[in-house]
Tab-separated table of C-alpha atoms in Angstrom:
chain	number	residue	atom	x	y	z
A	1	UNK	CA	42.532	121.657	81.155
A	2	UNK	CA	43.048	125.098	82.651
A	3	UNK	CA	45.875	123.719	84.789
A	4	UNK	CA	47.752	122.603	81.688
A	5	UNK	CA	47.103	125.919	79.949
A	6	UNK	CA	48.458	127.761	83.000
A	7	UNK	CA	51.602	125.612	83.006
A	8	UNK	CA	52.113	126.286	79.303
A	9	UNK	CA	51.673	130.049	79.707
A	10	UNK	CA	53.832	130.192	82.824
A	11	UNK	CA	56.666	128.262	81.187
A	12	UNK	CA	56.393	130.501	78.133
A	13	UNK	CA	56.920	133.577	80.322
A	14	UNK	CA	59.807	131.968	82.223
A	15	UNK	CA	61.675	130.892	79.080
A	16	UNK	CA	60.936	134.024	77.090
A	17	UNK	CA	61.812	136.290	80.022
A	18	UNK	CA	65.051	134.538	80.937
A	19	UNK	CA	66.320	133.444	77.532
A	20	UNK	CA	65.046	136.659	75.965
A	21	UNK	CA	67.179	138.653	78.379
A	22	UNK	CA	70.200	136.525	77.449
A	23	UNK	CA	69.681	136.695	73.672
A	24	UNK	CA	68.425	140.254	73.248
A	25	UNK	CA	70.027	142.106	76.156
A	26	UNK	CA	72.856	139.851	77.345
A	27	UNK	CA	75.755	142.092	76.251
A	28	UNK	CA	74.196	145.025	78.093
A	29	UNK	CA	73.056	143.411	81.351
A	30	UNK	CA	75.640	140.640	81.841
A	31	UNK	CA	75.268	137.426	83.837
A	32	UNK	CA	73.697	139.210	86.805
A	33	UNK	CA	70.990	140.719	84.648
A	34	UNK	CA	70.172	137.381	83.031
A	35	UNK	CA	70.051	135.704	86.453
A	36	UNK	CA	67.662	138.383	87.690
A	37	UNK	CA	65.474	137.962	84.603
A	38	UNK	CA	65.042	134.243	85.250
A	39	UNK	CA	64.400	134.734	88.959
A	40	UNK	CA	61.915	137.568	88.495
A	41	UNK	CA	60.083	135.726	85.716
A	42	UNK	CA	59.563	132.747	88.004
A	43	UNK	CA	58.634	134.925	90.972
A	44	UNK	CA	55.843	136.760	89.156
A	45	UNK	CA	54.505	133.543	87.624
A	46	UNK	CA	54.241	131.957	91.066
A	47	UNK	CA	51.640	134.566	91.954
A	48	UNK	CA	50.090	134.722	88.471
A	49	UNK	CA	49.497	131.031	87.722
A	50	UNK	CA	50.157	129.488	91.143
A	51	UNK	CA	46.463	129.702	92.109
A	52	UNK	CA	45.569	127.810	88.919
A	53	UNK	CA	48.181	125.097	88.452
A	54	UNK	CA	50.663	125.394	91.304
A	55	UNK	CA	53.278	126.939	88.990
A	56	UNK	CA	55.670	124.037	88.430
A	57	UNK	CA	56.926	125.307	85.021
A	58	UNK	CA	59.589	122.613	85.059
A	59	UNK	CA	59.344	118.853	84.367
A	60	UNK	CA	62.035	118.176	86.968
A	61	UNK	CA	60.012	120.052	89.590
A	62	UNK	CA	56.868	118.125	88.686
A	63	UNK	CA	58.837	114.887	89.070
A	64	UNK	CA	60.186	115.965	92.456
A	65	UNK	CA	56.729	116.903	93.723
A	66	UNK	CA	55.372	113.523	92.637
A	67	UNK	CA	58.190	111.699	94.444
A	68	UNK	CA	57.563	113.810	97.549
A	69	UNK	CA	53.853	112.889	97.499
A	70	UNK	CA	52.878	116.503	96.878
A	71	UNK	CA	51.387	116.042	93.414
A	72	UNK	CA	49.119	113.495	91.750
A	73	UNK	CA	51.313	111.325	89.474
A	74	UNK	CA	48.419	110.820	87.059
A	75	UNK	CA	48.549	114.505	86.175
A	76	UNK	CA	52.328	114.699	85.823
A	77	UNK	CA	52.617	113.687	82.131
A	78	UNK	CA	50.132	116.375	81.074
A	79	UNK	CA	52.002	118.990	83.106
A	80	UNK	CA	55.327	118.004	81.556
A	81	UNK	CA	53.958	118.142	78.016
A	82	UNK	CA	52.427	121.566	78.674
A	83	UNK	CA	55.722	122.853	80.063
A	84	UNK	CA	57.728	121.647	77.071
A	85	UNK	CA	55.178	123.130	74.657
A	86	UNK	CA	55.378	126.464	76.495
A	87	UNK	CA	59.172	126.424	76.329
A	88	UNK	CA	59.193	125.656	72.607
A	89	UNK	CA	56.622	128.379	71.925
A	90	UNK	CA	58.748	130.883	73.848
A	91	UNK	CA	61.843	129.904	71.861
A	92	UNK	CA	59.883	130.278	68.616
A	93	UNK	CA	58.731	133.806	69.474
A	94	UNK	CA	62.225	134.729	70.670
A	95	UNK	CA	63.702	133.402	67.422
A	96	UNK	CA	61.218	135.488	65.435
A	97	UNK	CA	62.143	138.649	67.353
A	98	UNK	CA	65.906	138.021	67.298
A	99	UNK	CA	65.808	137.304	63.561
A	100	UNK	CA	64.712	140.880	63.004
A	101	UNK	CA	68.300	141.985	63.561
A	102	UNK	CA	70.522	141.819	60.487
A	103	UNK	CA	73.129	139.078	60.649
A	104	UNK	CA	71.494	137.112	63.467
A	105	UNK	CA	72.439	133.430	63.492
A	106	UNK	CA	70.891	131.227	66.188
A	107	UNK	CA	73.556	128.536	65.864
A	108	UNK	CA	76.526	130.902	65.915
A	109	UNK	CA	75.134	133.042	68.743
A	110	UNK	CA	74.252	130.044	70.900
A	111	UNK	CA	70.671	131.288	71.316
A	112	UNK	CA	70.824	130.933	75.132
A	113	UNK	CA	71.317	127.172	74.827
A	114	UNK	CA	73.014	125.033	77.448
A	115	UNK	CA	76.145	123.020	76.854
A	116	UNK	CA	79.288	121.343	78.129
A	117	UNK	CA	82.855	121.157	76.849
A	118	UNK	CA	83.340	123.607	73.993
A	119	UNK	CA	79.729	124.743	74.396
A	120	UNK	CA	80.130	125.593	78.076
A	121	UNK	CA	80.587	129.367	78.567
A	122	UNK	CA	83.856	128.743	80.418
A	123	UNK	CA	84.579	125.332	78.817
A	124	UNK	CA	83.723	123.084	81.763
A	125	UNK	CA	83.798	119.347	81.065
A	126	UNK	CA	80.888	116.919	80.901
A	127	UNK	CA	81.207	115.600	84.464
A	128	UNK	CA	81.461	119.069	85.999
A	129	UNK	CA	78.418	120.227	84.050
A	130	UNK	CA	76.409	117.132	84.962
A	131	UNK	CA	77.187	117.548	88.654
A	132	UNK	CA	76.440	121.279	88.499
A	133	UNK	CA	73.032	120.731	86.906
A	134	UNK	CA	72.081	117.937	89.296
A	135	UNK	CA	73.168	119.854	92.402
A	136	UNK	CA	71.614	123.153	91.347
A	137	UNK	CA	68.309	121.511	90.456
A	138	UNK	CA	68.407	119.672	93.761
A	139	UNK	CA	68.862	122.952	95.619
A	140	UNK	CA	65.955	124.506	93.732
A	141	UNK	CA	63.747	121.502	94.483
A	142	UNK	CA	64.708	121.566	98.159
A	143	UNK	CA	63.741	125.235	98.422
A	144	UNK	CA	60.439	124.564	96.646
A	145	UNK	CA	59.563	121.714	98.997
A	146	UNK	CA	60.415	123.792	102.052
A	147	UNK	CA	58.704	126.968	100.896
A	148	UNK	CA	55.533	125.089	99.924
A	149	UNK	CA	55.376	122.925	103.029
A	150	UNK	CA	52.000	122.912	104.706
A	151	UNK	CA	53.564	124.581	107.769
A	152	UNK	CA	55.489	127.242	105.827
A	153	UNK	CA	54.337	130.886	106.049
A	154	UNK	CA	51.636	131.509	103.463
A	155	UNK	CA	52.404	133.924	100.628
A	156	UNK	CA	56.206	133.952	100.649
A	157	UNK	CA	57.060	130.934	98.495
A	158	UNK	CA	57.313	132.968	95.302
A	159	UNK	CA	59.960	135.210	96.809
A	160	UNK	CA	62.027	132.321	98.167
A	161	UNK	CA	61.815	130.301	94.956
A	162	UNK	CA	62.508	133.269	92.684
A	163	UNK	CA	65.548	134.306	94.713
A	164	UNK	CA	66.805	130.715	94.757
A	165	UNK	CA	66.639	130.541	90.964
A	166	UNK	CA	68.485	133.861	90.736
A	167	UNK	CA	71.328	132.632	92.959
A	168	UNK	CA	71.504	129.351	91.042
A	169	UNK	CA	71.980	131.276	87.794
A	170	UNK	CA	74.608	133.551	89.318
A	171	UNK	CA	76.610	130.480	90.317
A	172	UNK	CA	76.181	128.237	87.291
A	173	UNK	CA	75.787	130.418	84.186
A	174	UNK	CA	79.575	130.203	83.583
A	175	UNK	CA	79.382	126.405	83.837
A	176	UNK	CA	76.417	125.373	81.662
A	177	UNK	CA	74.539	128.603	80.959
A	178	UNK	CA	72.188	127.194	83.634
A	179	UNK	CA	69.321	124.931	82.781
A	180	UNK	CA	67.905	123.231	85.933
A	181	UNK	CA	64.798	122.862	83.762
A	182	UNK	CA	64.417	120.554	80.738
A	183	UNK	CA	61.613	122.733	79.338
A	184	UNK	CA	63.944	125.745	79.377
A	185	UNK	CA	66.620	123.814	77.444
A	186	UNK	CA	64.555	121.993	74.817
A	187	UNK	CA	63.070	125.008	73.012
A	188	UNK	CA	66.293	126.974	72.401
A	189	UNK	CA	68.164	123.775	71.429
A	190	UNK	CA	65.589	122.969	68.747
A	191	UNK	CA	66.108	126.354	67.103
A	192	UNK	CA	69.885	126.516	67.546
A	193	UNK	CA	70.443	122.947	66.361
A	194	UNK	CA	73.915	121.486	65.965
A	195	UNK	CA	75.820	120.742	69.153
A	196	UNK	CA	73.094	122.219	71.343
A	197	UNK	CA	70.664	119.533	70.226
A	198	UNK	CA	73.119	116.654	70.663
A	199	UNK	CA	74.073	117.811	74.175
A	200	UNK	CA	70.448	118.265	75.211
A	201	UNK	CA	70.313	114.874	76.958
A	202	UNK	CA	72.401	116.147	79.869
A	203	UNK	CA	69.954	118.962	80.582
A	204	UNK	CA	67.076	116.513	80.733
A	205	UNK	CA	68.729	113.737	82.734
A	206	UNK	CA	70.777	115.715	85.294
A	207	UNK	CA	67.944	118.007	86.484
A	208	UNK	CA	65.613	115.031	86.929
A	209	UNK	CA	68.220	113.145	88.958
A	210	UNK	CA	68.924	116.194	91.112
A	211	UNK	CA	65.237	116.775	91.729
A	212	UNK	CA	64.647	113.141	92.679
A	213	UNK	CA	67.533	113.213	95.166
A	214	UNK	CA	66.236	116.439	96.718
A	215	UNK	CA	62.761	114.938	97.104
A	216	UNK	CA	64.255	111.914	98.879
A	217	UNK	CA	66.419	114.053	101.173
A	218	UNK	CA	63.604	116.452	102.063
A	219	UNK	CA	61.052	113.740	102.806
A	220	UNK	CA	63.663	111.933	104.906
A	221	UNK	CA	64.334	115.059	106.963
A	222	UNK	CA	60.677	115.961	107.155
A	223	UNK	CA	58.433	112.919	106.654
A	224	UNK	CA	54.943	113.622	105.345
A	225	UNK	CA	52.501	114.183	108.207
A	226	UNK	CA	49.968	111.307	108.087
A	227	UNK	CA	47.211	113.778	108.999
A	228	UNK	CA	48.059	115.970	106.001
A	229	UNK	CA	49.152	113.338	103.487
A	230	UNK	CA	45.742	112.904	101.810
A	231	UNK	CA	45.285	116.666	101.547
A	232	UNK	CA	48.733	117.097	100.033
A	233	UNK	CA	48.144	114.394	97.432
A	234	UNK	CA	44.745	115.788	96.513
A	235	UNK	CA	45.959	119.378	96.203
A	236	UNK	CA	45.988	120.820	92.697
A	237	UNK	CA	48.411	123.522	93.739
A	238	UNK	CA	51.959	123.242	94.986
A	239	UNK	CA	52.439	126.766	96.301
A	240	UNK	CA	51.252	128.810	99.306
A	241	UNK	CA	47.946	129.442	97.567
A	242	UNK	CA	46.960	126.159	99.245
A	243	UNK	CA	45.360	128.358	101.897
A	244	UNK	CA	42.282	126.165	102.248
A	245	UNK	CA	44.329	122.985	102.610
A	246	UNK	CA	46.453	124.621	105.296
A	247	UNK	CA	43.401	125.853	107.166
A	248	UNK	CA	41.847	122.378	106.956
A	249	UNK	CA	45.008	120.787	108.327
A	250	UNK	CA	45.206	123.309	111.156
A	251	UNK	CA	41.531	122.756	111.999
A	252	UNK	CA	42.067	119.007	112.146
A	253	UNK	CA	44.870	119.506	114.676
A	254	UNK	CA	43.924	122.547	116.795
A	255	UNK	CA	46.548	123.763	119.268
A	256	UNK	CA	46.057	122.658	122.853
A	257	UNK	CA	45.353	125.686	125.105
A	258	UNK	CA	47.860	126.193	127.924
A	259	UNK	CA	46.808	125.117	131.398
A	260	UNK	CA	45.695	127.854	133.732
A	261	UNK	CA	48.174	128.764	136.397
A	262	UNK	CA	47.232	127.752	139.915
């Protein structure tokens, strides 16, 4: 249960931190500031809830980890529900705060929702937005799989993943306002309503497709080590806090000492 609570809290912080920056401070900090807010929110949550749940905070990421044999599929539905609940709760609190300003209108302001066509910040079409979301989510998933690999340096995944999310936002905010995370999109769309709600499907489908492709590509380039496969499937964490699992894997395959010179 604590894993699900951690996912809910972590997603709340990610959505409130990123979307809150866009809604409350967007005119002052610009795209770069919003991108940094999303990246930093994810980075700090990696170290805050990573030891508890693995810090997925994203249904598309959970799906990718399942497909890459790095997460128990039986736990995936609970994680996804917790993430969506956290995102909706964050949007609710953000709506409450933003409504304190006279004249605020969630629908008219956009409320940090994602969109295509007329709802795209720079009016990109449906196909361009779909491709952008799929590719950007795929890049994020690829970084996550690499940074959390059993042979990756321990303790640095949060930095790599947070910076990756920042770059992704810098590139794609003008296209879709950047989702790459269904849980990030659902909450704001529910409160903004209108076109945001009817376009929500793209920001659920495209990230999941991109994540699935990234999982396939990564596991093709780096097949799961048979010696570590059971450990990876049994792990309850998906980040470098898997210190014990890494130590166990290293102990099972100790390095061969070099031969003495004659």
